[in-house]
XYZ file of C-alpha atoms in Angstrom:
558
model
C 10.053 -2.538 31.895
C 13.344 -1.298 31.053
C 16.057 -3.108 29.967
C 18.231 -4.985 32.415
C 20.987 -5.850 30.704
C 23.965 -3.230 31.160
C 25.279 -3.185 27.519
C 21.059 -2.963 26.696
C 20.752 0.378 29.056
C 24.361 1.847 28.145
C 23.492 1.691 24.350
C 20.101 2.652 24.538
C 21.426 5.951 26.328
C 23.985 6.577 24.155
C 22.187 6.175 20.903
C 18.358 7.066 21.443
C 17.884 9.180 24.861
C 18.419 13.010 25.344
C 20.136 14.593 27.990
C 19.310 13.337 31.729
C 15.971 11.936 29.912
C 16.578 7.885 30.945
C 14.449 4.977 28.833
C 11.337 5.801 30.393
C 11.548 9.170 29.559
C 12.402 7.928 26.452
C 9.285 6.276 25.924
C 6.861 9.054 27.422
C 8.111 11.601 24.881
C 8.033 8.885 22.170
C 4.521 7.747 23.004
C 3.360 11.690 24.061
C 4.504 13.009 20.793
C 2.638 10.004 17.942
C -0.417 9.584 20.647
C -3.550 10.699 19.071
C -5.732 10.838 22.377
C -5.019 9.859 25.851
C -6.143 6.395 25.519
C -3.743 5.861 22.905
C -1.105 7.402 24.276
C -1.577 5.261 27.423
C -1.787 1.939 25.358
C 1.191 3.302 23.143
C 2.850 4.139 26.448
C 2.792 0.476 27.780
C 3.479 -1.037 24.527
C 6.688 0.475 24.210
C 7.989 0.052 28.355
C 7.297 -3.758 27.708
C 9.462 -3.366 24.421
C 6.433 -5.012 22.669
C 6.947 -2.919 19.769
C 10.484 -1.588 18.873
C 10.504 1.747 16.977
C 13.357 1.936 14.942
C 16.645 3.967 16.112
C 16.039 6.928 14.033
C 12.140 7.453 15.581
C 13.509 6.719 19.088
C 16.104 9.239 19.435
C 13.997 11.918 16.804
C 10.417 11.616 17.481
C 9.418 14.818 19.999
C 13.140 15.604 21.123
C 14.791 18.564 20.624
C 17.975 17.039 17.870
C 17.695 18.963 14.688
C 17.348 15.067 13.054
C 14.960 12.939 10.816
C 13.008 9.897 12.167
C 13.178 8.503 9.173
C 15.253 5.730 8.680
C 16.245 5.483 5.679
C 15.858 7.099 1.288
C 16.395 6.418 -1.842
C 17.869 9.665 -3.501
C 16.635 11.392 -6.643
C 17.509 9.969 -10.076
C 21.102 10.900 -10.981
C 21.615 13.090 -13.875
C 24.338 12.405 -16.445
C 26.286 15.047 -15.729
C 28.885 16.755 -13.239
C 26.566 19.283 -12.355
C 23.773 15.755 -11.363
C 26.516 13.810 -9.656
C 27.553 16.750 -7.406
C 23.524 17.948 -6.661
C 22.972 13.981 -5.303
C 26.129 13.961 -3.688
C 25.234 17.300 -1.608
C 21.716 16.151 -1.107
C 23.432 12.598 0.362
C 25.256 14.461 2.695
C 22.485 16.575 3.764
C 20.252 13.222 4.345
C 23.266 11.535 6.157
C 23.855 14.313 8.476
C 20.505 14.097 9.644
C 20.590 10.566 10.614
C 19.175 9.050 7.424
C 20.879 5.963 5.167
C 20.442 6.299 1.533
C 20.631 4.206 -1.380
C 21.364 4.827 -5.046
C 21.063 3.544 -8.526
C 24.045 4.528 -10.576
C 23.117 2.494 -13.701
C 22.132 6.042 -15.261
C 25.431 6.659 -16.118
C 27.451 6.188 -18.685
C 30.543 4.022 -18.967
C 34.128 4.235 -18.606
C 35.742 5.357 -21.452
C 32.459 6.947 -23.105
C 33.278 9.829 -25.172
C 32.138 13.060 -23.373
C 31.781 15.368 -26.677
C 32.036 18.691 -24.425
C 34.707 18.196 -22.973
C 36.587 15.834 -25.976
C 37.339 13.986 -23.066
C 36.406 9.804 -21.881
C 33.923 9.320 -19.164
C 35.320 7.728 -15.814
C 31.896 5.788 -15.410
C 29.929 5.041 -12.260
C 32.160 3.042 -9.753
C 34.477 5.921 -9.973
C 31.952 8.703 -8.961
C 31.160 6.205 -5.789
C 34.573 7.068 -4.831
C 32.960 10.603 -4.419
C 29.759 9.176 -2.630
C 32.126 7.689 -0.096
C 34.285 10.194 0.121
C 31.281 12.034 1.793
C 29.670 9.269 3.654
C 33.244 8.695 5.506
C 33.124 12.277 6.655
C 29.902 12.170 8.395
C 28.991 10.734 11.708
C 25.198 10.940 11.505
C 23.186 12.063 14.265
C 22.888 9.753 17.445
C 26.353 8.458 16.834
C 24.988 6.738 13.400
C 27.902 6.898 10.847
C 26.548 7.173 7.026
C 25.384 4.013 5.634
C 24.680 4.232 1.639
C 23.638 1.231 -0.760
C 24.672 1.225 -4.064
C 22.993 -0.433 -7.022
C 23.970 -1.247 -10.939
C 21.742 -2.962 -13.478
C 23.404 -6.363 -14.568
C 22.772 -4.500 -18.290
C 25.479 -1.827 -17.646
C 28.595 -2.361 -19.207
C 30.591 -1.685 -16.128
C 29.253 -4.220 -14.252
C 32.321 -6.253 -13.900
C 34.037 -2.954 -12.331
C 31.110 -2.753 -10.393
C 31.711 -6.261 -9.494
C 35.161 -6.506 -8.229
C 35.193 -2.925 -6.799
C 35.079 -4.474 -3.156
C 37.119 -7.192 -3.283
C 39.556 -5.711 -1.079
C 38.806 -3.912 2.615
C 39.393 -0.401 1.881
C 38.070 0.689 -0.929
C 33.821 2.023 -0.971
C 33.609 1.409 2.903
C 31.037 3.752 3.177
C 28.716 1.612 1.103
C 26.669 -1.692 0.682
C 26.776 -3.063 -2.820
C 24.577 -4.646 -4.810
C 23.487 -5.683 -8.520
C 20.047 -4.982 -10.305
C 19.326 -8.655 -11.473
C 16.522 -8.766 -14.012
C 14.714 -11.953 -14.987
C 15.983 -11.651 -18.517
C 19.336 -12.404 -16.609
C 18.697 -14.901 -14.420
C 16.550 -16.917 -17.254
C 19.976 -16.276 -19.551
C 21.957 -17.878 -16.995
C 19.300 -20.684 -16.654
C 19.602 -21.714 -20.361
C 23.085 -20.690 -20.540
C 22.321 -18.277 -22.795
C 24.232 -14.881 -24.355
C 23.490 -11.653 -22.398
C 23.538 -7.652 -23.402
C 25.742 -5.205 -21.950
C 24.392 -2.251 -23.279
C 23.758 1.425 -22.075
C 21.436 4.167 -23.708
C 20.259 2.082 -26.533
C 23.900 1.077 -27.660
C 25.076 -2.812 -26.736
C 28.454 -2.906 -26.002
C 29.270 -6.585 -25.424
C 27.445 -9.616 -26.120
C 28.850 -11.935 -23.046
C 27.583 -15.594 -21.729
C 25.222 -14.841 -18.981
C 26.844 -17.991 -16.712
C 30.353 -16.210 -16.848
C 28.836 -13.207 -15.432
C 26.746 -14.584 -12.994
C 29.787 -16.610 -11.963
C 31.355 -13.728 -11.273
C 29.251 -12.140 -9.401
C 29.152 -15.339 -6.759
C 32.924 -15.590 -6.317
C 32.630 -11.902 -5.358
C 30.256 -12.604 -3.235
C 31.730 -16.088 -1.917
C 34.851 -14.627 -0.824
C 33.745 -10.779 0.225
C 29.761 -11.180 0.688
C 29.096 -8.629 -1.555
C 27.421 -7.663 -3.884
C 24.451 -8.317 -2.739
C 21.665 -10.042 -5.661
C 18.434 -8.369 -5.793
C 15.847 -9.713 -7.603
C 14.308 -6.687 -9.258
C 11.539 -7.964 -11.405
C 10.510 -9.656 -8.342
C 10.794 -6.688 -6.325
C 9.004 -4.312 -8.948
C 6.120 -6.961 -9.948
C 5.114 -6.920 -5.739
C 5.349 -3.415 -5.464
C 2.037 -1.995 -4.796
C 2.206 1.739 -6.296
C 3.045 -0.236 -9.716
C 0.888 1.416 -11.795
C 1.796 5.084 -10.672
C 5.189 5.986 -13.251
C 6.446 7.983 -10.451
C 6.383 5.410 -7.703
C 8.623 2.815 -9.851
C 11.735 1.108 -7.741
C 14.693 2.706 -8.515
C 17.190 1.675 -5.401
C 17.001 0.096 -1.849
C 17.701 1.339 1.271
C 21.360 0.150 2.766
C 20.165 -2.648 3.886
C 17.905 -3.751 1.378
C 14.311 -4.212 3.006
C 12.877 -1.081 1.148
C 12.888 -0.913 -2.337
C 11.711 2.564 -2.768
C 11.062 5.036 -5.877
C 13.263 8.383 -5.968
C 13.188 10.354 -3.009
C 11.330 7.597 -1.264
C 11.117 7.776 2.413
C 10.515 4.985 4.902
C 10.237 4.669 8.901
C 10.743 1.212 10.810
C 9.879 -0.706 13.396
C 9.467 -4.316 14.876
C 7.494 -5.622 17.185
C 9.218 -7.759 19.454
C 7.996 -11.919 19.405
C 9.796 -12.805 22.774
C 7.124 -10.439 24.577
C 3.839 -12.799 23.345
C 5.432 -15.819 24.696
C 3.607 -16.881 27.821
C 3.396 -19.935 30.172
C 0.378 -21.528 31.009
C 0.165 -25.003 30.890
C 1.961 -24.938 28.409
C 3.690 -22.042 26.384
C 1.728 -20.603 23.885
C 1.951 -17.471 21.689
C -0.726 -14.742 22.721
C -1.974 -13.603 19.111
C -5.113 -11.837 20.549
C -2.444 -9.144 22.379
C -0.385 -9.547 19.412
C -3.427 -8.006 17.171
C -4.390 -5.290 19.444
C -1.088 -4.140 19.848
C -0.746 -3.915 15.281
C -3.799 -1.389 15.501
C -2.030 0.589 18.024
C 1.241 0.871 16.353
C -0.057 1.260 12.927
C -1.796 4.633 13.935
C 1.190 5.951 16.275
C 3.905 5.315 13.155
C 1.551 6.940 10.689
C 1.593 10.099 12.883
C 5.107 9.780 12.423
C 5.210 11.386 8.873
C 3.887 14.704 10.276
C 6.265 14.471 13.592
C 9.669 14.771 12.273
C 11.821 16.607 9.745
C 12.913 15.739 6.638
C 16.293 16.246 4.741
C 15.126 17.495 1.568
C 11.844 18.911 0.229
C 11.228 16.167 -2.127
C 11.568 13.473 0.825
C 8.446 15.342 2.121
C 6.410 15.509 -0.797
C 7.032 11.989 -2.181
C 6.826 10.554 2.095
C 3.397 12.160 2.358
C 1.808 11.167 -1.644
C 2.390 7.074 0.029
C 3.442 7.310 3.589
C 4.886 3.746 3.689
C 6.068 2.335 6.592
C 7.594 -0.761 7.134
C 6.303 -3.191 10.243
C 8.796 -6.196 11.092
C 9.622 -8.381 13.595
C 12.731 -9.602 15.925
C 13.548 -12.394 18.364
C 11.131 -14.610 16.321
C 14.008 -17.687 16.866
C 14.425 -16.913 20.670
C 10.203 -16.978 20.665
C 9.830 -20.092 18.401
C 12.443 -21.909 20.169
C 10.448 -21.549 23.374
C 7.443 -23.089 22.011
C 9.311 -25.983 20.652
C 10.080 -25.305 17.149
C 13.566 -25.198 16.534
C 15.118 -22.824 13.686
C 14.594 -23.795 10.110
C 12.131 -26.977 10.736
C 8.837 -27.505 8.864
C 6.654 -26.909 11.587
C 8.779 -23.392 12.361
C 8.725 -22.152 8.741
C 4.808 -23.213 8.685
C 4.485 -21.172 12.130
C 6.132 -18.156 11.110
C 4.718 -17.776 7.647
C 1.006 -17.717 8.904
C 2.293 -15.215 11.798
C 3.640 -12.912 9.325
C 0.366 -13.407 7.021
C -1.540 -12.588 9.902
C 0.356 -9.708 10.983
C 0.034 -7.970 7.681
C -3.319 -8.726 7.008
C -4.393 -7.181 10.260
C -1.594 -4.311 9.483
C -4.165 -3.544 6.309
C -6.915 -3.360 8.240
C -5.270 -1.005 11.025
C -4.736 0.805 7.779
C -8.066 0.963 6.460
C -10.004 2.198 9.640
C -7.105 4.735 9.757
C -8.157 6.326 5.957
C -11.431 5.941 7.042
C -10.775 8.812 9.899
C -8.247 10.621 8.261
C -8.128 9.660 4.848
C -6.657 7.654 2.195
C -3.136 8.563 1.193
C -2.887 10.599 -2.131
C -1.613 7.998 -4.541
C -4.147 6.056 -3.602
C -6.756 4.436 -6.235
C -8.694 1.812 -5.011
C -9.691 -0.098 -8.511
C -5.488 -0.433 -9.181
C -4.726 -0.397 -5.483
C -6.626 -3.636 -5.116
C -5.498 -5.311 -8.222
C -1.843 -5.736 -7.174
C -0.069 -8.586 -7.162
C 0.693 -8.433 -3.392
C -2.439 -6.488 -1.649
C -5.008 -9.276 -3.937
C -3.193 -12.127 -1.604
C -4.841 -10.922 1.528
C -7.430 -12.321 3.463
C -11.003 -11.558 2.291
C -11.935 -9.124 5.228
C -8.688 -7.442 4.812
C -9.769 -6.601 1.093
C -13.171 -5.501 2.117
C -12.306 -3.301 4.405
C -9.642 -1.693 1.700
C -13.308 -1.764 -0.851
C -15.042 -0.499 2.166
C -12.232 2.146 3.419
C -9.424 2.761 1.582
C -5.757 2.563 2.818
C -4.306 5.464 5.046
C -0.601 3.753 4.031
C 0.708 2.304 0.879
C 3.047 -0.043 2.074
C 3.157 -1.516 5.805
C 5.194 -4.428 6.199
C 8.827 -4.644 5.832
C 11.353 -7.086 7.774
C 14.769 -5.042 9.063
C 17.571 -6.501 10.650
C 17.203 -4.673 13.896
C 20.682 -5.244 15.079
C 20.899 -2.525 17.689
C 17.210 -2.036 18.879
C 17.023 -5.942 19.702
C 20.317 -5.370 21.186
C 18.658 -2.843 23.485
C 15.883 -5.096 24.304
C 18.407 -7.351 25.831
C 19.503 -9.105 23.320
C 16.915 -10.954 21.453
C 17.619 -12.551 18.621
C 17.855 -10.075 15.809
C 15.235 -9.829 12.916
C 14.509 -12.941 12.085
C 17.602 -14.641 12.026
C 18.726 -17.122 14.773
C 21.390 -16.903 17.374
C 24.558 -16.117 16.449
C 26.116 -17.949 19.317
C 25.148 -18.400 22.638
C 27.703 -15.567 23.779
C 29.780 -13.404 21.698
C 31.591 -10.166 21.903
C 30.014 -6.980 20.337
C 31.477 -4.058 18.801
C 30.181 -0.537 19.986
C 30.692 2.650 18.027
C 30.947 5.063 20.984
C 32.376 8.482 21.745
C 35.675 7.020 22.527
C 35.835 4.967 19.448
C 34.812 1.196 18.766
C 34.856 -1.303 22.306
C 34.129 -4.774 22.409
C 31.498 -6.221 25.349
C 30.202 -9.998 25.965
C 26.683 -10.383 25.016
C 24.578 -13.442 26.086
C 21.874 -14.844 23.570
C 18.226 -13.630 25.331
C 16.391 -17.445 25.437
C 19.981 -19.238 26.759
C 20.380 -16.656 29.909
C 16.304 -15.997 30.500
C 15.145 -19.544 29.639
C 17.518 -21.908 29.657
C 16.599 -22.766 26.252
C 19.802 -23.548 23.448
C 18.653 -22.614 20.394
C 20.291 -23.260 17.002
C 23.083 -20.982 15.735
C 23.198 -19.320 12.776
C 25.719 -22.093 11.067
C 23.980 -25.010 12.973
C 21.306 -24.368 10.103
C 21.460 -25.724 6.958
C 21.544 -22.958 4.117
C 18.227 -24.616 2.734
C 16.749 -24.115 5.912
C 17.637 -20.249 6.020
C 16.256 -19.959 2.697
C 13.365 -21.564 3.260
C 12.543 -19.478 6.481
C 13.449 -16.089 3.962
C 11.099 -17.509 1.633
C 8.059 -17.860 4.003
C 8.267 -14.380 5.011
C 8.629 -12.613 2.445
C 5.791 -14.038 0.941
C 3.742 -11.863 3.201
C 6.185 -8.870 3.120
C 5.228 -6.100 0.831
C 8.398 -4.634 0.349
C 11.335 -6.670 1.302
C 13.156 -9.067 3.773
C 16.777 -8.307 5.126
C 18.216 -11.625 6.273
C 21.615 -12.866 6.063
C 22.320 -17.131 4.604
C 25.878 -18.019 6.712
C 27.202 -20.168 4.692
C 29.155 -23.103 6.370
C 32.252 -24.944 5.665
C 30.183 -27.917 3.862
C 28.607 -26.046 1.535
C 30.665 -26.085 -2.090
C 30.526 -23.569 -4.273
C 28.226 -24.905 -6.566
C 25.530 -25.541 -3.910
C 26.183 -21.591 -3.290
C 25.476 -20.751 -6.866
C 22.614 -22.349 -6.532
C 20.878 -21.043 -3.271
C 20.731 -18.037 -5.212
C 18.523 -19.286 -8.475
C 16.159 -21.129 -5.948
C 16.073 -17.746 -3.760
C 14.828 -16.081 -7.319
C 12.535 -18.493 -8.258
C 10.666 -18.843 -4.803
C 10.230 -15.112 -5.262
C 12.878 -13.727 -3.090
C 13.406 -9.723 -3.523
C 17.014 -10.148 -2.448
C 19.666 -12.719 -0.999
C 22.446 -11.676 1.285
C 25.147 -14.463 2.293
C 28.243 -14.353 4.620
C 30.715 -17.691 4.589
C 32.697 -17.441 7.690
C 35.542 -18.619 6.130
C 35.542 -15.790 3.287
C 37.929 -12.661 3.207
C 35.767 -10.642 4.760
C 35.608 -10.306 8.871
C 32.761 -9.643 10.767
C 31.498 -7.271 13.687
C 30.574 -10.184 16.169
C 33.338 -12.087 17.577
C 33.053 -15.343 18.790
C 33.827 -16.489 22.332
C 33.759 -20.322 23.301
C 31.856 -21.862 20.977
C 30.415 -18.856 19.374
C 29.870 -18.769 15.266
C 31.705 -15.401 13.632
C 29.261 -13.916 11.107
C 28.280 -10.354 10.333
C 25.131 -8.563 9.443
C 23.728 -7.399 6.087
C 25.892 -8.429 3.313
C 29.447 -8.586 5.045
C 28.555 -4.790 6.677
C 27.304 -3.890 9.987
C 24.161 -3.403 10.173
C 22.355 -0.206 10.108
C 18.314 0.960 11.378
């Protein structure tokens, strides 16, 4: 059914439908288009009216319409060259992929510092933070397809010796708004910081400060106390999970803006979520329906793959490198509103326990969806099954799931991938968004629309269709946050997007700390907004509601 909230239809329209085409319309061309016969397109079909499955903005409005745009959410652009002639190729390609409706993320740590001698010139080198200023100079000049405005992440190695520019560039609300920050941290690092050890800041073989790794890493979370950003991601973590390891080529280099895809250059990766408030059902008691839930995985795996070969793609090299691993990246939203129903409230044992062998279960059945797919139509080209199977993440599934990889091969290299979903939840009336919990009960939301940003009440999904009061965001504890983070990314093959709010009670050095435990559970990344930082946030609170903000002190972005 469609959705019945007004703010749900009116955005939905506005972002994701074409002209006169309404959300069933919507959902026939959607379902039409990545069908492969008529009995999927008629499960497909249903699966996406009941807003079981939410395909990520870019495939809605893309996916068999007639907008010259991508439906593919979001890249990591091509390694940057130190040179003017590299900057300025990226920065055209950027705008190319924004224009078409895609976010990208970078890693500047290629090059070289301020004040670097630039022997052709007989000039200094203005380092990286300043060519951002170009990066955002473009992003602030394009409003991406579907009303989308450019959304970039930026990234710098802890190593570089810029890093305290790097640092402190957004510690203010004007300067880089066109981008997400966050720093490369390597376990060299955080073991430095551990022991309290020294630390090298060093660039193309050359150290150019020996510093005390605390001091740095101090400095980092007072940036990041007071303005959320940068973000932290783990990247030894990130890069020891990632199954295309042993291909050079396929290496991490950046995330996506908002850090659930850790991709190579040029990488390329489409989204979606399957929506937990739609298995909850009432018998004699509520229960969650996992046999629907794993019928519905095999039917969404194969529509998204067909993706790759339905839309468009910004540059050539998208293409080539989307099509050698066609990842995709399977999540889920309103998992608090659904939990809450059957009892568990946010952040306990028995929810963390509940939703860690969901999300097992859900990528382990993802693999297999996979593996009967390469088995029709092939494995994709990177693939090699001896090194495929000996990653660190894809030797954690369950023993049929690896059997049927022996048996079959994998049609996808990467599957599952945990976004924060703000707008398509939003559309489906509000659940609760990724897998975060409630905001508030009610709160106001800001709209980018034709006639510039409005503001609209919003009621939490489970309070107004249940009755049900689940916890808000700053009701939980920050260990409890964490610990929810840290169950499902242990079954998430690329990476988690999920915001800690940080409350009042919480001192600084407790702060400090949530990030070394976030490292050493095996966390990819750690974002954290404290409400009473300098940084405001997109939801405003009515009543009792909790202010917080999406994705690192940023709105967030699909």
């Amino acid at each position: 059914m469609a959705p019945k909230l007004p703010i749900s239809l009116e955005t939905h329209k506005l972002k994701y439908q074409q002209n006169g085409e309404g959300f069933e319309g919507c959902m026939e061309r959607i379902s039409r288009t990545l069908a492969d016969d008529t009995d999927h397109h008629k499960k497909f079909f249903n699966i996406l009216m009941d807003q079981r499955f939410l395909p990520a903005g870019r495939v809605q409005s893309a996916v068999g319409g007639t907008r010259e745009v991508t439906a593919i959410n979001c890249f990591v652009m091509g390694n940057i060259e130190d040179s003017y002639e590299g900057i300025m190729k990226v920065a055209v390609e950027a705008g190319r992929t924004m224009r078409m409706g895609g976010g990208v993320g970078y890693n500047f740590s290629s090059l070289r510092p301020r004040g670097d001698k630039i022997k052709s010139l007989d000039s200094q080198a203005s380092g990286p933070v300043s060519f951002m200023e170009i990066y955002d100079a473009v992003c602030r000049t394009i409003c991406s397809a579907g009303h989308r405005r450019g959304a970039q992440m930026g990234c710098l190695d802890v190593s570089h010796p810029d890093i305290l520019e790097f640092i402190r560039a957004k510690r203010n609300q004007h300067k880089l708004t066109g981008f997400n920050i966050s720093v490369l941290l390597s376990d060299k690092f955080m073991r430095a910081v551990e022991n309290d050890g020294l630390f090298n800041l060093e660039f193309g073989g050359r150290i150019y400060n020996t510093i005390r790794a605390k001091g740095l890493y101090d400095e980092i979370m007072e940036s990041t106390w007071d303005w959320a950003e940068p973000g932290a991601l783990f990247w030894d973590n990130a890069q020891k999970l990632n199954n295309l390891l042993y291909d050079v080529g396929s290496r991490y280099t950046a995330t996506n803006p908002c850090s659930e895809k850790p991709m190579p250059p040029h990488g390329a990766c489409l989204l979606g979520s399957f929506n937990l408030v739609k298995y909850v059902r009432k018998g004699v008691d509520w229960y969650f329906d996992i046999g629907a839930f794993t019928d519905d995985i095999f039917v969404v795996v194969n529509a998204m793959d067909n993706v790759i070969e339905n839309t468009i793609y910004p540059l050539p090299e998208q293409e080539v490198r989307h099509k050698s691993d066609r990842r995709m990246g399977l999540g889920i939203t309103g998992l608090a509103n659904a939990l809450e129903c059957l009892g568990m409230q946010y952040g306990t044992p028995q929810m963390v326990h509940f939703t860690e062998d969901l999300v097992q279960h859900m990528a382990n059945i993802a693999y297999i969806a996979s593996s009967y797919r390469a088995r029709d139509k092939g494995s994709f080209p990177l693939f090699d099954k001896e090194k495929y199977l000996a990653g660190n993440f894809v030797k954690t599934l369950s023993p049929g799931a690896l059997k049927s990889i022996e048996n079959h091969g994998m049609r996808n290299s990467h599957l599952i991938s945990v976004a924060p979903t703000g707008t398509i939840s939003l559309c489906a009336d509000n659940v609760s968004s990724g897998i975060e919990p409630p905001f508030s009960l009610e709160f106001e939301r800001t709209l980018i629309t034709y006639d510039g940003p409005q503001k609209e009440k919003v009621s939490d999904y489970a309070w107004r269709e249940w009755g049900i009061k689940g916890r808000t965001a700053l009701e939980c504890s920050i260990d409890e946050h964490l610990n929810v983070l840290l169950a499902v990314q242990k079954w998430t093959d690329s990476a988690v997007s999920k915001t800690v709010n940080v409350g009042d009670h919480v001192t600084f050095d407790q702060f400090k700390n949530l990030y070394m435990r976030a490292w050493k559970g095996g966390a990819k990344g750690l974002a954290t907004f404290r409400q009473t930082g300098k940084r405001m946030g997109i939801l405003n609170p009515t009543e009792t509601a909790a202010c917080t903000i999406d994705d690192q002190g940023r709105k967030t972005c699909e």
